[in-house]
GROMACS .gro file of C-alpha atoms in nm:
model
  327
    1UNK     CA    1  -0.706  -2.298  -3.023
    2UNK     CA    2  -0.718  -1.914  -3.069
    3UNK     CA    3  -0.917  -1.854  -2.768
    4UNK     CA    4  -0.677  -2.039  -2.518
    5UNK     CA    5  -0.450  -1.824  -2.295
    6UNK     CA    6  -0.088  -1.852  -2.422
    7UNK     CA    7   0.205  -1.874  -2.127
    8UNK     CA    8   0.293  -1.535  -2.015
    9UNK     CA    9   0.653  -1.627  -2.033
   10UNK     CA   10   0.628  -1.733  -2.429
   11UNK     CA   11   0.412  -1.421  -2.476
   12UNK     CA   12   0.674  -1.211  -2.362
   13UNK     CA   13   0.969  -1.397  -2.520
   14UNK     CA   14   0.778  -1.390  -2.852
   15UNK     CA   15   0.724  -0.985  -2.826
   16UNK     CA   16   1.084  -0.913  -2.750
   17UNK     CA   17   1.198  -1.098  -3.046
   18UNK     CA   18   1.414  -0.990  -3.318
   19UNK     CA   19   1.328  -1.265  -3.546
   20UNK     CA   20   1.144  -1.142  -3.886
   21UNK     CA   21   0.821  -1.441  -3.780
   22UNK     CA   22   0.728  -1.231  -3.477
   23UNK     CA   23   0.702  -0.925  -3.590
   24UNK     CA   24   0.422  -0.736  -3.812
   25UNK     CA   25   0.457  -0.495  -4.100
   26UNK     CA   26   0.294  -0.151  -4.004
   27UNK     CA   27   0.202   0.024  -4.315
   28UNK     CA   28   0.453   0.243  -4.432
   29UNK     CA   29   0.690  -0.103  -4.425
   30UNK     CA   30   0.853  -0.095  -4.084
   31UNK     CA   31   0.835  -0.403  -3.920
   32UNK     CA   32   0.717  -0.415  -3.537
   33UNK     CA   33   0.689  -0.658  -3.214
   34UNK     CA   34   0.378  -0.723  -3.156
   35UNK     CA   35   0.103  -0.963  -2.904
   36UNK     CA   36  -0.032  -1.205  -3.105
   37UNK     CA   37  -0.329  -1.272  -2.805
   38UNK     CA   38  -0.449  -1.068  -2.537
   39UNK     CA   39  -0.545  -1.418  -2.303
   40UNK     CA   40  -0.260  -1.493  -2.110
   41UNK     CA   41  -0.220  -1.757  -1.823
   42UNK     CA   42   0.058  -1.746  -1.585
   43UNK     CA   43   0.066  -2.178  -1.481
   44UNK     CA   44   0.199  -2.186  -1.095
   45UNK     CA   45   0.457  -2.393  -0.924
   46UNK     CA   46   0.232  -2.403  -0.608
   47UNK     CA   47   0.578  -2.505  -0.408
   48UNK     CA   48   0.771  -2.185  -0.522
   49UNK     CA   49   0.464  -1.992  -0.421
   50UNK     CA   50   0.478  -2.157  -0.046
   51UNK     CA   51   0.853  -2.191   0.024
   52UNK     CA   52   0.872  -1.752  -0.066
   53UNK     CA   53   0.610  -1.717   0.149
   54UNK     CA   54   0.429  -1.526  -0.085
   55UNK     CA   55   0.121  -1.658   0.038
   56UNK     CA   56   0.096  -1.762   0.423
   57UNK     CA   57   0.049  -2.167   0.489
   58UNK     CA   58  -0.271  -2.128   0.636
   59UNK     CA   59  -0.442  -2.026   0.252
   60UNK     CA   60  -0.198  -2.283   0.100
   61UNK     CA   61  -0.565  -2.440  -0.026
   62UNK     CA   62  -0.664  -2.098  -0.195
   63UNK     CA   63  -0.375  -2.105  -0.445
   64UNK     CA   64  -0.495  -2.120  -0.833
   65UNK     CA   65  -0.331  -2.392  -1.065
   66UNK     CA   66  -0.313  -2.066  -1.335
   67UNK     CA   67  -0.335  -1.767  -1.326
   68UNK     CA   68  -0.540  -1.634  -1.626
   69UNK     CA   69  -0.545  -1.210  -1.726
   70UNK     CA   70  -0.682  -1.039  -2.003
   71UNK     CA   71  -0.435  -0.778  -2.111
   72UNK     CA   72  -0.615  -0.418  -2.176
   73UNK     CA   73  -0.625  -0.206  -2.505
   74UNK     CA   74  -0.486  -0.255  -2.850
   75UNK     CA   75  -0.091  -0.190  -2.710
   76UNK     CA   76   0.130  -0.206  -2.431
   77UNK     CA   77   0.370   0.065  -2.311
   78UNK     CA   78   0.734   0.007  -2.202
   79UNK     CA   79   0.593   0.014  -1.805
   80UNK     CA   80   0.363  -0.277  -1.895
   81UNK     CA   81   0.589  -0.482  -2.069
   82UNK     CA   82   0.854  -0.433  -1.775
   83UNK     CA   83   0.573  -0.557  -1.521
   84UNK     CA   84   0.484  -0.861  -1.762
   85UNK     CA   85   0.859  -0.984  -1.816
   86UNK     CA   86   0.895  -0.951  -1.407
   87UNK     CA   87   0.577  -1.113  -1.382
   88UNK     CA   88   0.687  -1.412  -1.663
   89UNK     CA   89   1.077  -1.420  -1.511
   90UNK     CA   90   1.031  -1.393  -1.147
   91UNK     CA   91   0.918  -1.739  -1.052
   92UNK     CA   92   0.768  -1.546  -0.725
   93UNK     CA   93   1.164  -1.517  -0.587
   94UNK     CA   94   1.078  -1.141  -0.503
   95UNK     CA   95   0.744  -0.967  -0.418
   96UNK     CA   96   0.549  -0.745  -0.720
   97UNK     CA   97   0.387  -0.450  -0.597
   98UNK     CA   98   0.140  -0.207  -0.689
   99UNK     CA   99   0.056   0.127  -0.532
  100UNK     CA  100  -0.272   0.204  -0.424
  101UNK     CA  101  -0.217   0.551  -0.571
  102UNK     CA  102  -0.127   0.449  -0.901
  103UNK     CA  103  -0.459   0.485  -1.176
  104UNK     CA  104  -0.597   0.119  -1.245
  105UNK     CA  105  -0.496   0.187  -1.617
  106UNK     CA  106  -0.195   0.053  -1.462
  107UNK     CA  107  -0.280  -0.289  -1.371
  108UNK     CA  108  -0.328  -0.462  -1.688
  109UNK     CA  109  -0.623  -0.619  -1.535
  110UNK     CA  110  -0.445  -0.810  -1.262
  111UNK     CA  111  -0.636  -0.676  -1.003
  112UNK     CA  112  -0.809  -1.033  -0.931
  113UNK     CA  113  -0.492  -1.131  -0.788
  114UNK     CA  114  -0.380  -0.851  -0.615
  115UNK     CA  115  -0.338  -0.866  -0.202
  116UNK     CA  116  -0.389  -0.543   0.044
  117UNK     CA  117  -0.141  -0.515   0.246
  118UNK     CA  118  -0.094  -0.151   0.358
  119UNK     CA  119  -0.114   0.124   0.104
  120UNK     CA  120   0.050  -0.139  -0.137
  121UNK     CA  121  -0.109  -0.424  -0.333
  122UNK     CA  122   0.101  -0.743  -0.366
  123UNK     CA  123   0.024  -0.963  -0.653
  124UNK     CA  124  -0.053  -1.339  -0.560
  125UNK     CA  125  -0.153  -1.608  -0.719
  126UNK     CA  126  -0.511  -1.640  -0.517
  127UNK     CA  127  -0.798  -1.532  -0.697
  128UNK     CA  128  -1.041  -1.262  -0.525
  129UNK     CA  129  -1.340  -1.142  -0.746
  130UNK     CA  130  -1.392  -0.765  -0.664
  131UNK     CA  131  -1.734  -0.603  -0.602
  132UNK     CA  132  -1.658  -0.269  -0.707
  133UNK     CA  133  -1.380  -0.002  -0.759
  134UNK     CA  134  -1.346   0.053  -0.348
  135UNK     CA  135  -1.246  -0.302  -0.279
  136UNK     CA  136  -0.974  -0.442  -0.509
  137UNK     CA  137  -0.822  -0.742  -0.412
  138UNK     CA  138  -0.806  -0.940  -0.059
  139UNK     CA  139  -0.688  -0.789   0.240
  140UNK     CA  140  -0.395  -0.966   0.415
  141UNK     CA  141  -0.507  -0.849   0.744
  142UNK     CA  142  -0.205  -0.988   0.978
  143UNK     CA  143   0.063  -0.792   0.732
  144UNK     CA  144  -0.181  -0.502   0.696
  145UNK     CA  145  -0.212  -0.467   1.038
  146UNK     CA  146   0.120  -0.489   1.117
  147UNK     CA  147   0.199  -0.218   0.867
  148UNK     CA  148  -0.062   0.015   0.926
  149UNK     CA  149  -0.016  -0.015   1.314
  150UNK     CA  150   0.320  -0.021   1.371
  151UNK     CA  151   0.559   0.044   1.066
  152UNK     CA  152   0.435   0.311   0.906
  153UNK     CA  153   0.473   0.679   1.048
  154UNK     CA  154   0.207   0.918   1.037
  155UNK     CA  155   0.385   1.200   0.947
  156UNK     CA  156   0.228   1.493   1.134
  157UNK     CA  157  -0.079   1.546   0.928
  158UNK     CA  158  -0.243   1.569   1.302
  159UNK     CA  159  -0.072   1.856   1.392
  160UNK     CA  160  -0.212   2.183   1.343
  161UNK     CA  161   0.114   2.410   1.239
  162UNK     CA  162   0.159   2.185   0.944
  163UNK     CA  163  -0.019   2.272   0.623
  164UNK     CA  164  -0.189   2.025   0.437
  165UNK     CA  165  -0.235   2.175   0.064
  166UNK     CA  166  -0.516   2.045  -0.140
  167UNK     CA  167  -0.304   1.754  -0.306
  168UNK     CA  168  -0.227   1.626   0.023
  169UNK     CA  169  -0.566   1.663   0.194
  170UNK     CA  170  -0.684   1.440  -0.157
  171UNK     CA  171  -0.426   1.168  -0.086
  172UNK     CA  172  -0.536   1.108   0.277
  173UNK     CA  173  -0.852   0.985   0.118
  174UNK     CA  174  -0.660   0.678   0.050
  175UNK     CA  175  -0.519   0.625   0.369
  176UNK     CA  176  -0.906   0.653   0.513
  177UNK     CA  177  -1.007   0.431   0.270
  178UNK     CA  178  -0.743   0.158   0.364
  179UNK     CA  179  -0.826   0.182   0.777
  180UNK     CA  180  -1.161   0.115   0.688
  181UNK     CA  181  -1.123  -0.209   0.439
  182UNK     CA  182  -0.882  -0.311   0.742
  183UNK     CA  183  -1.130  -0.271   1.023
  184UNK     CA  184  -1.372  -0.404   0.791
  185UNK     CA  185  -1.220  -0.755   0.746
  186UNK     CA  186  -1.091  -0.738   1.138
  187UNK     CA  187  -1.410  -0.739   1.189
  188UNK     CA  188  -1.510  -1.038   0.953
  189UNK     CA  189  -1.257  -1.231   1.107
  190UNK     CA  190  -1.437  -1.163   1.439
  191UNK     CA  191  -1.096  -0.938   1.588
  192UNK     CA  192  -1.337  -0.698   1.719
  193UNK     CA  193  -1.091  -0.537   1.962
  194UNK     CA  194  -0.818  -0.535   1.697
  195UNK     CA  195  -1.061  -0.339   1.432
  196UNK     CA  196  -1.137  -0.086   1.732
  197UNK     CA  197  -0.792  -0.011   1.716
  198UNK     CA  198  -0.790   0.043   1.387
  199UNK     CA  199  -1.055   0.261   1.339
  200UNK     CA  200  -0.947   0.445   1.706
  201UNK     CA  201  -0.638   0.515   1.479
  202UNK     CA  202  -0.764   0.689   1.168
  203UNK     CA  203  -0.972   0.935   1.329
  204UNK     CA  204  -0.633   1.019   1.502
  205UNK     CA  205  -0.374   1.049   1.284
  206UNK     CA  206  -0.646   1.167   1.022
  207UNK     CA  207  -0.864   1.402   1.227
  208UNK     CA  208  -1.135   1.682   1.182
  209UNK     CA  209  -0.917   1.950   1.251
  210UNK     CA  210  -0.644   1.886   1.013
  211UNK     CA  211  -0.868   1.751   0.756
  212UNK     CA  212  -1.218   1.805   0.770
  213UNK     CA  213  -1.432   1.462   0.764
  214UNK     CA  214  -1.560   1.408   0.466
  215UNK     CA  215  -1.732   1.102   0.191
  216UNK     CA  216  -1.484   0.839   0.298
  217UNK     CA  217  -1.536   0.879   0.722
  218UNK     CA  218  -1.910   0.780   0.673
  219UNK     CA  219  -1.721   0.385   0.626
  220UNK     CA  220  -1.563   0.495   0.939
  221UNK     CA  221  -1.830   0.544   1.131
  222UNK     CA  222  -2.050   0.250   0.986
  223UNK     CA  223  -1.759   0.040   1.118
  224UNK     CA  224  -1.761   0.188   1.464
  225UNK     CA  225  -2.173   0.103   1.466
  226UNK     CA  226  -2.112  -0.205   1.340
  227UNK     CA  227  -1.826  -0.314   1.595
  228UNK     CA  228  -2.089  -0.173   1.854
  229UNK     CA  229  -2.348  -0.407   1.720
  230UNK     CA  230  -2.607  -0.173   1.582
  231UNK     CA  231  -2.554  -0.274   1.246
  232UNK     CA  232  -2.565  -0.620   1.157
  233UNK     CA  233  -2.416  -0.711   0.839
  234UNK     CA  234  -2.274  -1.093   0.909
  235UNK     CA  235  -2.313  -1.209   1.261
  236UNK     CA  236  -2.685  -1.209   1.408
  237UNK     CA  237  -2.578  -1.345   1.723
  238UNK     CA  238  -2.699  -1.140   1.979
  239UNK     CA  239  -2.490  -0.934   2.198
  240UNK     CA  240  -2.452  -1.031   2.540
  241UNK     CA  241  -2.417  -0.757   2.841
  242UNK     CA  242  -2.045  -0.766   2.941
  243UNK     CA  243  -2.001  -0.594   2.605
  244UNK     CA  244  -2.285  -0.344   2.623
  245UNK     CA  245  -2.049  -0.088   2.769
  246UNK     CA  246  -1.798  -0.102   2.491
  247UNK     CA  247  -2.081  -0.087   2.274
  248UNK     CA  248  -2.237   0.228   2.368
  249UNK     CA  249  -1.890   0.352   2.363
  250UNK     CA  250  -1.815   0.281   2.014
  251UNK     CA  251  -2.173   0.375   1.923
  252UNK     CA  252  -2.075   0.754   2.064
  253UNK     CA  253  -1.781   0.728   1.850
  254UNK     CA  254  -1.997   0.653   1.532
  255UNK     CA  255  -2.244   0.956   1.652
  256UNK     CA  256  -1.944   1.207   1.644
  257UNK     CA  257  -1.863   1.145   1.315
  258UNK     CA  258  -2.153   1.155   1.169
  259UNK     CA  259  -2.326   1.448   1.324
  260UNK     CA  260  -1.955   1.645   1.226
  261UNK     CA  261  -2.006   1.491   0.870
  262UNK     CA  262  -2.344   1.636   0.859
  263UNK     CA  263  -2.296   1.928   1.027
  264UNK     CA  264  -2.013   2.038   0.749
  265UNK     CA  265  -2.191   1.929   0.457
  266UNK     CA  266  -2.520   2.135   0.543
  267UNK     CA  267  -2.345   2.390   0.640
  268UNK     CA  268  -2.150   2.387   0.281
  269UNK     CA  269  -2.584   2.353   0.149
  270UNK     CA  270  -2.657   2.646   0.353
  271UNK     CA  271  -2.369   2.874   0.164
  272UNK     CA  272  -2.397   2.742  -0.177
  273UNK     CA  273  -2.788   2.837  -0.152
  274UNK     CA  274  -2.672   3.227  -0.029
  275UNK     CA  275  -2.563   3.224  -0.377
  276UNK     CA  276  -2.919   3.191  -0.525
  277UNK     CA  277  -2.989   3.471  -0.772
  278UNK     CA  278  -2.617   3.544  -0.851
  279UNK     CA  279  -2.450   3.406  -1.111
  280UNK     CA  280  -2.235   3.161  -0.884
  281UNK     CA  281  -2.484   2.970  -0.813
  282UNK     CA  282  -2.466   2.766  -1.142
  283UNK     CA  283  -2.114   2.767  -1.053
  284UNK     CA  284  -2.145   2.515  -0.781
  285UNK     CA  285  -2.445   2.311  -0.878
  286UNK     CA  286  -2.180   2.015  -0.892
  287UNK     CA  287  -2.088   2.068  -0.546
  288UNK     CA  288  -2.465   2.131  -0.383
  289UNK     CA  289  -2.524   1.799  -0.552
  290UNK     CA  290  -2.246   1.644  -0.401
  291UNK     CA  291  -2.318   1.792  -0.045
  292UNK     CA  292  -2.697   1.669  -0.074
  293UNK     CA  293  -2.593   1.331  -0.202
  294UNK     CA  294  -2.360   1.312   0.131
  295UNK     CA  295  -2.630   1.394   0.381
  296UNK     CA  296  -2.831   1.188   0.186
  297UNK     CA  297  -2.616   0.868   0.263
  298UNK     CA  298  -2.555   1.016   0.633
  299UNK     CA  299  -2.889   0.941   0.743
  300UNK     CA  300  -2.924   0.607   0.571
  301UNK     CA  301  -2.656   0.525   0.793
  302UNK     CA  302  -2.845   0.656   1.071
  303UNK     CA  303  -3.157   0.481   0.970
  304UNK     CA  304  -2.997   0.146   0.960
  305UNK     CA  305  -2.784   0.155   1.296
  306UNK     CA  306  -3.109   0.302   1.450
  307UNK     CA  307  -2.957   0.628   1.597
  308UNK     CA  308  -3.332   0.763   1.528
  309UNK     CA  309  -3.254   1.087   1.702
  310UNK     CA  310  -3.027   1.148   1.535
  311UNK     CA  311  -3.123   1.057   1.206
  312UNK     CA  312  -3.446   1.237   1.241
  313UNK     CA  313  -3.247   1.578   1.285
  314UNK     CA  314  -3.070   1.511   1.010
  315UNK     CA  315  -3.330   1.408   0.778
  316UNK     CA  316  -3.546   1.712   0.866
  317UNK     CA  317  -3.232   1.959   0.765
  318UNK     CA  318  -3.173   1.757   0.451
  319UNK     CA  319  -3.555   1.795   0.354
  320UNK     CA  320  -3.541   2.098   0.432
  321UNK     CA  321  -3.249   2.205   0.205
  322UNK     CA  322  -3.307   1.956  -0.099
  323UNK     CA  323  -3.701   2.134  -0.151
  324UNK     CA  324  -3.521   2.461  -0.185
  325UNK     CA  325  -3.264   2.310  -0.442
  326UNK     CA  326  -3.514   2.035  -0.669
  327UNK     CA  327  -3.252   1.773  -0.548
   0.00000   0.00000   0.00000
């Protein structure tokens, strides 16, 4: 019926057409290719998918017998139908890739079956439900790893004499982002030592003094109390002594970022409010907002990793500042 998914290849065979049949009469009498359906299913040759290696052995039993996508909108630019004839044509011979960077209006909705594997998404024919706009896709932690570890270079944005203008202090936000969903599912694979690394590795090629910590370090530090066992979000087992030492070590780690996040964004409270009375201070009523909601999610994080010292310091500030603004 109607409401089946049609073949992605037959889809895209039908819309490049030049018979008369597959085409539709716009008004003023032209005659157009056009998508009969927006359902499409790609059916997969599970063998092809295995012998490329596009997806490793060991998830040979997560592969999906179709893959099914609901295209987006009412038409399809020339970009999209170039990514659905590769898709429909490419039998999984070569990789498909995605940038991280690009806006999701550019995924057609295949972002169920797209792979992290760096700053890259790879599409594959294994079907991973996403929770929210953060976490797209699975992450592929053995190629990530590899990627984000040892291929790719840094590129100085450590180093002092090099300035980083606005655009480029936006885009490291995505590199942050991508540590932390790596250290993240390190850590869910119990590779403890191997998310350390990770995370030991963001705050250096992406550190406070080049760009000042900001939203997207709070996962950071989470990740360093949660490697250190003060926040339990999957294992309850409880931690045994020989690893107490690390722990407190990568608890410290946790505590510098936060109390640096904190101290910048009440700082950045403390200005924005030496504009009361003036008329700038209307002028950065998005920003206070912003800075509150920050310091705000700083101490939860403090709260639930039970750095109460902390926390209380914090929390006291934040009070402090959010009566004065009717946050």
């Amino acid at each position: 019926g109607l409401a089946d998914p049609v073949e992605l290849k037959e889809l895209v065979d039908f819309m490049g057409s030049d018979d008369a049949n597959a085409k539709a009469r716009t008004q003023n009498g032209e005659s157009i290719n056009y998508y009969p359906t927006r359902k499409v299913k790609i059916t997969i040759d599970s063998a092809a998918v295995l012998a490329n290696g596009v997806v490793a052995a060991k998830d040979a039993d997560k592969i999906v017998k179709t893959m099914v996508v609901e295209l987006p909108g009412s038409y399809l630019m020339k970009n999209d139908l170039m990514i659905l004839n590769i898709l429909a044509n490419n039998n999984w011979k070569r990789p498909v890739y995605f940038a991280t960077t690009v806006g999701s209006d550019n995924y057609l909705n295949l972002q169920p079956y797209f792979q992290l594997e760096g700053l890259t998404y790879r599409i594959v024919p294994i079907l991973t439900p996403s929770t929210n706009e953060m976490s797209i896709g699975r992450v592929q932690s053995d190629t990530m790893y590899n990627n984000m570890m040892n291929k790719f270079v840094w590129g100085n944005m450590n180093d002092e004499r090099v300035y980083l203008d606005e655009n480029n202090v936006r885009m490291t936000t995505n590199i942050r982002i991508n540590f932390a969903r790596l250290a993240e599912q390190l850590l869910l694979e119990g590779k403890k030592d191997s998310a350390v690394k990770v995370l030991d590795r963001c705050v250096e090629v992406t550190p406070d003094k080049t760009i000042p910590y900001n939203y997207f370090m709070l996962n950071i530090a989470m990740l360093y109390y949660r490697a250190g066992g003060a926040y339990r979000m999957i294992d309850t087992a409880q931690v045994n002594n020989a690893e107490l030492a690390t722990n407190k070590e990568l608890i410290r780690k946790g505590n510098v970022i936060t109390e640096r996040i904190a101290q910048i964004f009440s700082e950045n409270v403390d200005y924005y409010l030496s504009l009361k009375g003036t008329k700038y201070y209307k002028l950065v009523d998005t920003e206070l907002n912003q800075a509150l909601y920050i310091l705000q999610a700083t101490t939860n994080v403090l709260k639930q990793t039970n750095q109460t010292e902390i926390s209380a310091k914090v929390e006291k500030r934040f009070n402090e500042q959010a009566a004065q603004t009717g946050f």
